[in-house]
GROMACS .gro file of C-alpha atoms in nm:
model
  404
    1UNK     CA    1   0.000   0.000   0.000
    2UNK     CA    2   0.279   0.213   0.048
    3UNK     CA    3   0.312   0.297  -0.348
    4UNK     CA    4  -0.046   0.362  -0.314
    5UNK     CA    5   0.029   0.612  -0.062
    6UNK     CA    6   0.267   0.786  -0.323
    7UNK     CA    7   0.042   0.815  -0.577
    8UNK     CA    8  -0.281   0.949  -0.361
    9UNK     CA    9  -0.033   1.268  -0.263
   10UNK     CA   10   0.182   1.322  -0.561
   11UNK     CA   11  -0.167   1.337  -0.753
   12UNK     CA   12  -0.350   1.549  -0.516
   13UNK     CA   13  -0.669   1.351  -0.443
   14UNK     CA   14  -0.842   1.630  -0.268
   15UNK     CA   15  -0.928   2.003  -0.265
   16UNK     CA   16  -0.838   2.007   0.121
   17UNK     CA   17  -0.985   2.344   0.168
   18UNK     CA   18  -1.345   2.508   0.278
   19UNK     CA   19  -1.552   2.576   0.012
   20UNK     CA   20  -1.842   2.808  -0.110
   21UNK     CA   21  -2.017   2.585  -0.206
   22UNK     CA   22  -2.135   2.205  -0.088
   23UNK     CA   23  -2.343   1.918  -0.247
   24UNK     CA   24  -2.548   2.006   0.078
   25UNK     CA   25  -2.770   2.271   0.188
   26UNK     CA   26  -2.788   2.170   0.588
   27UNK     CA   27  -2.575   2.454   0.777
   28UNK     CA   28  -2.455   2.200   1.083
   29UNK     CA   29  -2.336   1.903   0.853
   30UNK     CA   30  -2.126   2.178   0.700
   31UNK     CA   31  -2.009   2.327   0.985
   32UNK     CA   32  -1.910   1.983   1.136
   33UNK     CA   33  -1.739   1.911   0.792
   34UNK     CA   34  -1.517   2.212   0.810
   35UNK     CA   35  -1.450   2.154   1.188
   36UNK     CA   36  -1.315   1.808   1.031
   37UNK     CA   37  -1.123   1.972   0.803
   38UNK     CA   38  -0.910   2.145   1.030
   39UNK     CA   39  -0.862   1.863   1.226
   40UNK     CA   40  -0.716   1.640   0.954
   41UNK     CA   41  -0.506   1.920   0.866
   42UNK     CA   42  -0.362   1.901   1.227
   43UNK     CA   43  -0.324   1.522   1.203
   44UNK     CA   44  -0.565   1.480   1.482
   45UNK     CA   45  -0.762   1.227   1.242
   46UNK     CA   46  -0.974   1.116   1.535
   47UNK     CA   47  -1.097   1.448   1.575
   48UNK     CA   48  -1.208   1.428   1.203
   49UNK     CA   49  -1.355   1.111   1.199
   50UNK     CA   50  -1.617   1.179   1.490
   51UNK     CA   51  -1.703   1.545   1.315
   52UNK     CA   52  -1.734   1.356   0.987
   53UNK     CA   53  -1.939   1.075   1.123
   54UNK     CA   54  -2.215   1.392   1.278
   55UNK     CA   55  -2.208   1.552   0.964
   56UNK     CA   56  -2.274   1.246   0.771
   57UNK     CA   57  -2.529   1.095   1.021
   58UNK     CA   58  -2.727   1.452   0.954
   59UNK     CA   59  -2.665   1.397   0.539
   60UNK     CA   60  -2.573   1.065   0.431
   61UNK     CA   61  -2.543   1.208   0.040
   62UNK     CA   62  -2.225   1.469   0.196
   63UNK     CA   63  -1.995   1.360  -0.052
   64UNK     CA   64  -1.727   1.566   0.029
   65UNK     CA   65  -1.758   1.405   0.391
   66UNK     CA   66  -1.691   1.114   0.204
   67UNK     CA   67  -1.403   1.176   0.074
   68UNK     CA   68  -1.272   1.368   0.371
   69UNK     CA   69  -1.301   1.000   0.523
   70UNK     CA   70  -1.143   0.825   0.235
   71UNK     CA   71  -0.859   1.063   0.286
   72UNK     CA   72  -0.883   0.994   0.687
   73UNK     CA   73  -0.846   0.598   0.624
   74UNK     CA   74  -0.588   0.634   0.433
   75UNK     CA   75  -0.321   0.834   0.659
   76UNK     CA   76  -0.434   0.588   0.895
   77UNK     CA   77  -0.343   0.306   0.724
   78UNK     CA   78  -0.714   0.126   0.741
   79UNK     CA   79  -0.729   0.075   0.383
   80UNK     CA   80  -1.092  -0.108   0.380
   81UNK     CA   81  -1.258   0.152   0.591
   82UNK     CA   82  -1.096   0.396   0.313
   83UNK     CA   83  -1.255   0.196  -0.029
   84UNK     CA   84  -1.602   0.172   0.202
   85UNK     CA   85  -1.604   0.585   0.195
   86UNK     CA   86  -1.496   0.582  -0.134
   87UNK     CA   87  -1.761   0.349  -0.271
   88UNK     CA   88  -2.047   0.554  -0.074
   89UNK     CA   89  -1.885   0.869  -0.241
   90UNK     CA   90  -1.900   0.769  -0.571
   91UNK     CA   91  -2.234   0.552  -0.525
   92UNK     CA   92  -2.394   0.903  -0.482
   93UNK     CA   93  -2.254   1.063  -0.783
   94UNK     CA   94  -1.979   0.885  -0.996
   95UNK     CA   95  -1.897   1.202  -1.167
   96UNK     CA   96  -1.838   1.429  -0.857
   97UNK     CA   97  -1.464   1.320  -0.807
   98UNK     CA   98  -1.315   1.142  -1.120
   99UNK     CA   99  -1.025   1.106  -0.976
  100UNK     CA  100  -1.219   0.856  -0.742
  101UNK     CA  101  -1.221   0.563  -1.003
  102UNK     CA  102  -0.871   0.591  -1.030
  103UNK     CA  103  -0.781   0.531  -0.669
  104UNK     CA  104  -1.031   0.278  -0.672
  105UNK     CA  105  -0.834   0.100  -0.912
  106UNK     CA  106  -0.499   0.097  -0.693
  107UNK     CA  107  -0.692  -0.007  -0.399
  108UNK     CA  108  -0.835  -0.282  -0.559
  109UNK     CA  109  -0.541  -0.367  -0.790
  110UNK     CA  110  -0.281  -0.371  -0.465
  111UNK     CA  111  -0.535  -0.664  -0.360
  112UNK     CA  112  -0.512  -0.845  -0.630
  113UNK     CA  113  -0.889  -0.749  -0.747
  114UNK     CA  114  -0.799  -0.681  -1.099
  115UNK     CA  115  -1.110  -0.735  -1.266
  116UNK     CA  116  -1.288  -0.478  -1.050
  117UNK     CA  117  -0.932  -0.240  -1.031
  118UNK     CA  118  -1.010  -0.287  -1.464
  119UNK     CA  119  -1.322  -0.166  -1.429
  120UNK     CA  120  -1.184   0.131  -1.232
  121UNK     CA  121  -0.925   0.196  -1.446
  122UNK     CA  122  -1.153   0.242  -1.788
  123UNK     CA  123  -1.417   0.422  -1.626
  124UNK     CA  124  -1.151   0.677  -1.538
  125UNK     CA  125  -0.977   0.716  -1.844
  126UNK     CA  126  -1.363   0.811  -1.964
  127UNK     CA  127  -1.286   1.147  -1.801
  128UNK     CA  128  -1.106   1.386  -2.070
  129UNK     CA  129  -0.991   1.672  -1.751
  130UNK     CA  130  -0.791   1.451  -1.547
  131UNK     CA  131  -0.402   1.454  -1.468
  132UNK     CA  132  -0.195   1.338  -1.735
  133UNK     CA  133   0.021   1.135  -1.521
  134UNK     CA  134  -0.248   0.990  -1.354
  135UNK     CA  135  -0.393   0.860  -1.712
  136UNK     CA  136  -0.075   0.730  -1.781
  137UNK     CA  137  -0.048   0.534  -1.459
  138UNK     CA  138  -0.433   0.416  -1.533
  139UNK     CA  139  -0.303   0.288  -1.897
  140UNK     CA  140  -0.017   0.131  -1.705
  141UNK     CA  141  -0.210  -0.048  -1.497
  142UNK     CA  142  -0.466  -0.185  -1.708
  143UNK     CA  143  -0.134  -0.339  -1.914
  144UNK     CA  144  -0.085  -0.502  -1.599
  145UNK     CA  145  -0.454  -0.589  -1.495
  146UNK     CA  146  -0.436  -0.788  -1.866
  147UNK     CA  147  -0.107  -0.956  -1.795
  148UNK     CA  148  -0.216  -1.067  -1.440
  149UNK     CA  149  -0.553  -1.215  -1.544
  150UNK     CA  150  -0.410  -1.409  -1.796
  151UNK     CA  151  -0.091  -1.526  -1.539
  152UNK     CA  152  -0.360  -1.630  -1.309
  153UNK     CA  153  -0.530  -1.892  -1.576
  154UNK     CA  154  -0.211  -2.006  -1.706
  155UNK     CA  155   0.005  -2.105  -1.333
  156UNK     CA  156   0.351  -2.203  -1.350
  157UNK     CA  157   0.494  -2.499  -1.107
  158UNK     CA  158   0.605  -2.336  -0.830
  159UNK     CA  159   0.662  -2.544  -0.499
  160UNK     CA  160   0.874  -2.340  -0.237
  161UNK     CA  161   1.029  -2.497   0.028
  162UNK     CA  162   1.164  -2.372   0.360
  163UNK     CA  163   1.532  -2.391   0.430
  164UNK     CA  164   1.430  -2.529   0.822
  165UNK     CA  165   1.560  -2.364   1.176
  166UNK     CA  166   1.944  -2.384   1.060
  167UNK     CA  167   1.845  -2.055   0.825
  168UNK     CA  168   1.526  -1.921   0.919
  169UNK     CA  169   1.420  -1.806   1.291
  170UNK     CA  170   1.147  -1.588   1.413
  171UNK     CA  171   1.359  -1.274   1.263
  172UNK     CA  172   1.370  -1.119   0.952
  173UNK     CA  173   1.628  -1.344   0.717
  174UNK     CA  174   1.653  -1.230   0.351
  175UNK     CA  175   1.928  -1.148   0.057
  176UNK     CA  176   2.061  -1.486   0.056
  177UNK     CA  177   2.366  -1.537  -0.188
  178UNK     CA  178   2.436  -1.941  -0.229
  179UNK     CA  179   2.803  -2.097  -0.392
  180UNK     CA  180   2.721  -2.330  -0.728
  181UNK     CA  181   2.781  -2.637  -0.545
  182UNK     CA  182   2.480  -2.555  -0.361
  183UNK     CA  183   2.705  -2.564   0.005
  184UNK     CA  184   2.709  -2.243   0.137
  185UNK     CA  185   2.451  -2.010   0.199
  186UNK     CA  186   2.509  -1.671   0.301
  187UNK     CA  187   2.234  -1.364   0.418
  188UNK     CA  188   2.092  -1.144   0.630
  189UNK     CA  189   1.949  -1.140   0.957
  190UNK     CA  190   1.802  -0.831   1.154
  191UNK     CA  191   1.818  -0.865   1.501
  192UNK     CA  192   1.686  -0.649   1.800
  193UNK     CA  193   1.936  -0.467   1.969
  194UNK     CA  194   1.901  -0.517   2.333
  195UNK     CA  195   1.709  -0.258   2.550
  196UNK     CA  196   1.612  -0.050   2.271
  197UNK     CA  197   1.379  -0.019   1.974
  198UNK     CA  198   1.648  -0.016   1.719
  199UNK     CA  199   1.736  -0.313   1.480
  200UNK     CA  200   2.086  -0.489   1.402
  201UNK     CA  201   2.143  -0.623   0.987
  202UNK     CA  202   2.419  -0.819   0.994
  203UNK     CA  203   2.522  -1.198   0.827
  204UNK     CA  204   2.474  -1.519   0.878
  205UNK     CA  205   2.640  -1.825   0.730
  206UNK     CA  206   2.488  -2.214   0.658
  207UNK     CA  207   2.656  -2.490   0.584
  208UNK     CA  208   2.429  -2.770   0.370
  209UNK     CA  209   2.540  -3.160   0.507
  210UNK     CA  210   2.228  -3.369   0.471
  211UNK     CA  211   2.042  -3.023   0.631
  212UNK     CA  212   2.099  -2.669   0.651
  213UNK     CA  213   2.330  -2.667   0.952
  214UNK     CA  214   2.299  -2.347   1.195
  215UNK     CA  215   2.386  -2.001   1.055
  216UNK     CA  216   2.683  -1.873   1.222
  217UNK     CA  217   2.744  -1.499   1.177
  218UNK     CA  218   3.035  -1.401   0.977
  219UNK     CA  219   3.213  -1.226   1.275
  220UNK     CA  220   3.507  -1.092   1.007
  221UNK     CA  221   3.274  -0.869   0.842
  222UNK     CA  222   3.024  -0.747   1.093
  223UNK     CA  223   3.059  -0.408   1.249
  224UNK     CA  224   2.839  -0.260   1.533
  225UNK     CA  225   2.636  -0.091   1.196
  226UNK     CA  226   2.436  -0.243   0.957
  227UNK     CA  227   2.562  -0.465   0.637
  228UNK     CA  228   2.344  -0.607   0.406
  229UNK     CA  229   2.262  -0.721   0.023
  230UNK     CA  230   2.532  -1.005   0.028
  231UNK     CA  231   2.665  -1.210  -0.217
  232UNK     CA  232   2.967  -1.498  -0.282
  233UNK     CA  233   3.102  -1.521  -0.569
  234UNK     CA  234   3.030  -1.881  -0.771
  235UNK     CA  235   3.374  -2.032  -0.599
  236UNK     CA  236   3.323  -1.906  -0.268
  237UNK     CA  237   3.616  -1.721  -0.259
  238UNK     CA  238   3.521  -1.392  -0.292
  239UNK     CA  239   3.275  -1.162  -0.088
  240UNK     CA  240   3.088  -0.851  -0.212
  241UNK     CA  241   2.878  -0.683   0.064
  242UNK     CA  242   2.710  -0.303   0.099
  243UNK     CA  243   2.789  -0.106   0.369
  244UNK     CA  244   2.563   0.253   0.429
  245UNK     CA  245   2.774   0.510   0.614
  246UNK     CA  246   2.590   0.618   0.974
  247UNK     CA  247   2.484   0.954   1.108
  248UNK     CA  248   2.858   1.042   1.138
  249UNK     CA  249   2.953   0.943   0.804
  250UNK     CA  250   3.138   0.606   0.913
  251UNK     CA  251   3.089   0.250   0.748
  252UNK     CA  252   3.283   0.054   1.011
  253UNK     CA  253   3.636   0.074   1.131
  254UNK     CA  254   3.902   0.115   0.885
  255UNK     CA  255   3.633   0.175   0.595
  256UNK     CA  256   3.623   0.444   0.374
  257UNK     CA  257   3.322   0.565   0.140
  258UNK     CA  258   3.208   0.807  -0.100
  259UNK     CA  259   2.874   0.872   0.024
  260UNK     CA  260   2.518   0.702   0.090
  261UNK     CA  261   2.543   0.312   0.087
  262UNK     CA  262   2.887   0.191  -0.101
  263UNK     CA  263   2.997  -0.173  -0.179
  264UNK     CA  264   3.309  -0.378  -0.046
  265UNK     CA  265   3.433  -0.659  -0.137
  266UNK     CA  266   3.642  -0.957   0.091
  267UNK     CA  267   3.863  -1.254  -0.025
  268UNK     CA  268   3.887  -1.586   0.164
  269UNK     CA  269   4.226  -1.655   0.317
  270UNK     CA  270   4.161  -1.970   0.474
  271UNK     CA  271   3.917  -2.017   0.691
  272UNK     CA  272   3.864  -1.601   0.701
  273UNK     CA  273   3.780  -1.331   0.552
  274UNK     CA  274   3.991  -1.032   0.432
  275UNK     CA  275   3.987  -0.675   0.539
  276UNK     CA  276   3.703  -0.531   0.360
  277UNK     CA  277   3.777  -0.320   0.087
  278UNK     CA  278   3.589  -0.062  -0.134
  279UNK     CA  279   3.517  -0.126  -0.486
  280UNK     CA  280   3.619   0.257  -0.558
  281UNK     CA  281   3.462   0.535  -0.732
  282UNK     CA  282   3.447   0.379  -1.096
  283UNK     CA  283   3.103   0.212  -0.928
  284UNK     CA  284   3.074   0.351  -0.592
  285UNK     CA  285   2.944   0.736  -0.627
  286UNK     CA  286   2.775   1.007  -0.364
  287UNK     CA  287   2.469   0.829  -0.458
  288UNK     CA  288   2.324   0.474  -0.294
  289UNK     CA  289   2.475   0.181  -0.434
  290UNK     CA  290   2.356  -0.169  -0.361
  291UNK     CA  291   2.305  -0.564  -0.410
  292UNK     CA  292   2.585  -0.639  -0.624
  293UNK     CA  293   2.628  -0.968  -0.782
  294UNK     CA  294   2.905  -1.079  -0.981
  295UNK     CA  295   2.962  -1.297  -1.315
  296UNK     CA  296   3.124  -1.629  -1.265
  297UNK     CA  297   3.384  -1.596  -1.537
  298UNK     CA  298   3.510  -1.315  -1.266
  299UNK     CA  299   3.519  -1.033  -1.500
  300UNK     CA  300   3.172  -0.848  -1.435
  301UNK     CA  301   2.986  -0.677  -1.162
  302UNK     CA  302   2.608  -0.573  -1.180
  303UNK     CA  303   2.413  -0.407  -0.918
  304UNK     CA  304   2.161  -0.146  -0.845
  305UNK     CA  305   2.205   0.218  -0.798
  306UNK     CA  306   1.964   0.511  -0.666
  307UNK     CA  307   1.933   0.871  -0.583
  308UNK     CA  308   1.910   0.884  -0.183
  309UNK     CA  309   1.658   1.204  -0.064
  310UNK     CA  310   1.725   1.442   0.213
  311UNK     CA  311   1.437   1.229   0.313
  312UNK     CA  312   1.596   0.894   0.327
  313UNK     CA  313   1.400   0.796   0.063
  314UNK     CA  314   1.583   0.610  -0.267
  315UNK     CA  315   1.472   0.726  -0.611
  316UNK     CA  316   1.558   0.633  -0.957
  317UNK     CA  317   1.669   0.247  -0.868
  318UNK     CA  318   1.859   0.092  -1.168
  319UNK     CA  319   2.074  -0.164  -1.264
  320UNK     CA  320   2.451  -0.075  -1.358
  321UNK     CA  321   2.735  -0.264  -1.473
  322UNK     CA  322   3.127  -0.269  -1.440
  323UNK     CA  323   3.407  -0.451  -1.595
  324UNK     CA  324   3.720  -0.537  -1.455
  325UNK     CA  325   3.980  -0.517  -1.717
  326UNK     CA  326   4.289  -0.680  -1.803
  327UNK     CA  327   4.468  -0.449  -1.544
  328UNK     CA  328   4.207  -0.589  -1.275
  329UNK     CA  329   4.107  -0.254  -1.265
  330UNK     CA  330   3.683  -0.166  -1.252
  331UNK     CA  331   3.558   0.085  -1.572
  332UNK     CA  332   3.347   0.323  -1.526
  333UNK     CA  333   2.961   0.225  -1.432
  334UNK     CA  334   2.708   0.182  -1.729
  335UNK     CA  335   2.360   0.172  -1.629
  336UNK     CA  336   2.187  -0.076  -1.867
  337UNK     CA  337   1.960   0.021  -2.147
  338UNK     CA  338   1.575   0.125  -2.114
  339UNK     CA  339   1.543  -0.289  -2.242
  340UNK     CA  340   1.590  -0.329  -1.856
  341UNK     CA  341   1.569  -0.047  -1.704
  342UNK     CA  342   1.224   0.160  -1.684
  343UNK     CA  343   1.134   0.469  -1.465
  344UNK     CA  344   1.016   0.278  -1.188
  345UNK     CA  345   1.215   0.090  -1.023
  346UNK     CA  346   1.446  -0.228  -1.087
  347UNK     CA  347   1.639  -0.380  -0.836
  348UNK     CA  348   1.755  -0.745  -0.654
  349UNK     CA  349   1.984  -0.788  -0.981
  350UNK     CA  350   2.137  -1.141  -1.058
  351UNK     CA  351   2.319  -1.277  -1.354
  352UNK     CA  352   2.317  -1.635  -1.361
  353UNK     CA  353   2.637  -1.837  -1.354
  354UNK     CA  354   2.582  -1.922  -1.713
  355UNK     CA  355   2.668  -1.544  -1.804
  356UNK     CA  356   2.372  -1.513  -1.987
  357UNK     CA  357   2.056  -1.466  -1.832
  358UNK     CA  358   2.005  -1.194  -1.609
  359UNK     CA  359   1.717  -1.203  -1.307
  360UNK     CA  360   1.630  -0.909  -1.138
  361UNK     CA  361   1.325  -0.722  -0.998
  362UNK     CA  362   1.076  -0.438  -1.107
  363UNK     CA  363   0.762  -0.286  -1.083
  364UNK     CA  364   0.789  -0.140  -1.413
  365UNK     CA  365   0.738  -0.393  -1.675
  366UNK     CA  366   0.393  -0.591  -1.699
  367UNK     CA  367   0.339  -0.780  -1.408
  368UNK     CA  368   0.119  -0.840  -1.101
  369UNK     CA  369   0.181  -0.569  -0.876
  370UNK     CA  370   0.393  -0.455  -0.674
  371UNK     CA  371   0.769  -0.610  -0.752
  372UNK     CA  372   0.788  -0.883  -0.950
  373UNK     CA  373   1.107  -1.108  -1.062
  374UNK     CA  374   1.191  -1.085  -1.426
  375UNK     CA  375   1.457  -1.265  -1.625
  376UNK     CA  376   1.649  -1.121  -1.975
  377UNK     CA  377   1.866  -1.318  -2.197
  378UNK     CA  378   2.144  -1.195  -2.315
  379UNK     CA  379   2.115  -1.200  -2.743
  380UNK     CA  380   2.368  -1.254  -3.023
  381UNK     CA  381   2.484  -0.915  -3.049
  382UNK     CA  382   2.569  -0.867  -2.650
  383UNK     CA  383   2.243  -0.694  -2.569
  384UNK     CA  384   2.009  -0.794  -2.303
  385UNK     CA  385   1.687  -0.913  -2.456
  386UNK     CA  386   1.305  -0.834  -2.310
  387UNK     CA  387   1.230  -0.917  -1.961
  388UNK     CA  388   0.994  -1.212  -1.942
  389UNK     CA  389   0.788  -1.206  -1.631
  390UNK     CA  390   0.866  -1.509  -1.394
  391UNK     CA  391   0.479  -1.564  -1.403
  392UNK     CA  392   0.162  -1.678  -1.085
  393UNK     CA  393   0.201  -1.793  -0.840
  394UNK     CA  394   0.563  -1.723  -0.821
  395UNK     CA  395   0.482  -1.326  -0.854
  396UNK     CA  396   0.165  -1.212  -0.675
  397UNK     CA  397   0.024  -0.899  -0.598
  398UNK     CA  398   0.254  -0.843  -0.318
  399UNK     CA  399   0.675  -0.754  -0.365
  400UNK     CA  400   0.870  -1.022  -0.480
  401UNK     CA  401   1.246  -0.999  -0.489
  402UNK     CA  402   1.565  -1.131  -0.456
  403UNK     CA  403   1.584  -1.452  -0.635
  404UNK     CA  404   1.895  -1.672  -0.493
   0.00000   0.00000   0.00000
């Protein structure tokens, strides 16, 4: 829901202002209505809701008390309670907020509804005054509504199974990176850190003998911050990790960075690991780099880069590729071509250890919602070919990522 979210302010849902004029005549419904108004604008949503609820139980046809609610829900994070007022708003006059049908679409479509989020969809496009962007989000998503009906008659085999209590625990375990003899599994695991309400990322290792044997963390590359997005290469022998720099700009003792989240690499020496070490600035940048994974003829490096906000957020997520040449030095980052990449996001790269097919995950290319795992092939001429959806149940409404 949280791309929902996104869209419902950077479209500007609602008007939140008093008006002249109402769909209703009765003075105290108004009043009440405006009352809520403020109240929502001050975040005190409970406030709103019990203004809203007199103003509607005085005129159940107040659409604009409606939508006030819708709006309500949805900061609060009750998403049913939101389509209910949206439903009643529209029930009383579809045409009254066109923009309506459209967020009735990404309710239903983040639920997987997407015969009724189709519906939504087309009736909006019906209006000629609406936001461009949102019309081309609507068209978007109607791709997607086709693509994800048809997925849903046409099921591939898919039959996960669960690694057992040597991997997974009651915490958070995910970005798993396994050797091609299928031995040793490496990932992450965020842990509570005593007496407070922070979190700790750091990684775990499993060794496979008959079962997965219990993770062990990999004491010679955690710090007291957070690493994450592992992965070892094909032979086990070498170690690329991401490191984000803290509030003080450090990623860990003797590390150095160039901004934002930066990867490192380690090489076995016997039964340990080597100092980390940073890639350097040929694919590191002031921007957020992240989940790198690495070719097995040891010559190529992809992984995903973004624009980090003031806000913490990541923007612009794509997939970017280095060389290392005869000189074992890395060239200079290429982001792949708009084959791959699309201007949502793509991330949770992996190129197979037959150099040739590349997995990774977007929410840009047809698919179910959400993120969805894709593969390309690479073609005769060197380029990367269309992504080909990985296909239901596999990919579901929900985010999918990080294929092992």
């Amino acid at each position: 829901m949280r791309h929902f979210l996104l869209l419902l302010f950077a479209f500007s849902a609602l008007a939140l202002t008093a008006q002249d004029e109402y769909t209703i005549d009765d003075r105290k419904a108004i009043k009440n209505y405006e009352v809520a108004l403020q109240a929502f604008n001050a975040r005190a949503y409970t406030d709103a809701l019990r203004r809203l609820n007199d103003a509607l139980a005085r005129e159940t046809d107040f659409i604009e008390a409606h939508l006030l609610k819708f709006e309500v829900y949805i900061e609060k994070g009750v998403f049913d309670k939101a389509e209910e007022s949206l439903l009643q708003a529209l029930a009383i006059d579809p045409d009254f907020f066109p923009n309506g049908h459209f967020f009735l679409g990404e309710l239903k479509f983040s639920n997987g509804d997407y015969t009724t989020a189709k519906v939504a969809y087309e009736k909006f496009l019906t209006y000629r005054r609406t936001n461009p962007n949102m019309q081309d989000e609507a068209g978007r998503k109607l791709t997607d509504c086709d693509f994800a009906l048809d997925a849903m008659q046409n099921p591939v085999p898919f039959d996960p199974i669960n690694l057992g209590p040597g991997v997974n625990t009651e915490h958070p375990e995910y970005f798993a990176s396994l050797t091609t003899d299928d031995r040793t599994l490496i990932f992450t695991r965020r842990l509570p850190v005593g007496g407070t309400d922070s979190e700790q990322e750091d990684f775990y290792r499993s060794e496979y003998k008959d079962a997965w044997h219990p993770a062990v963390p990999m004491e010679d590359i955690n710090t007291a911050g957070n690493e994450g997005a592992p992965f070892i290469s094909p032979d086990g022998q070498l170690f690329f990790f991401v490191a984000c720099a803290d509030n003080i700009g450090s990623y860990g003792p003797d590390r150095k960075g160039y901004g934002s989240c930066d990867i490192f690499y380690s090489t076995k020496q016997g039964n340990r690991w080597s100092r980390p070490q940073n890639l350097g600035d040929n694919i590191n940048s002031p921007h957020w780099e992240t989940q790198p994974s690495f070719s097995s003829d040891g010559r190529t490096l992809y992984f995903v880069r973004g624009v980090k906000l003031r806000s913490g957020m990541v923007r612009q997520e794509d997939i970017w590729t280095s060389r290392l040449d005869d000189m074992g030095q890395w060239t200079q980052a290429e982001r792949l071509s708009e084959v791959i990449n699309t201007p949502q996001k793509e991330s949770s790269v992996l190129i197979h250890p037959d150099g040739q097919t590349l997995y990774f995950t977007s929410n840009g290319h047809p698919g179910m919602g959400g993120e969805d795992i894709y593969l390309s092939r690479k073609q005769e001429d060197g380029t990367w070919g269309t992504p080909v959806n990985l296909g239901y149940p596999l990919n579901t409404h929900g985010n999918e990522n990080s294929i092992t």
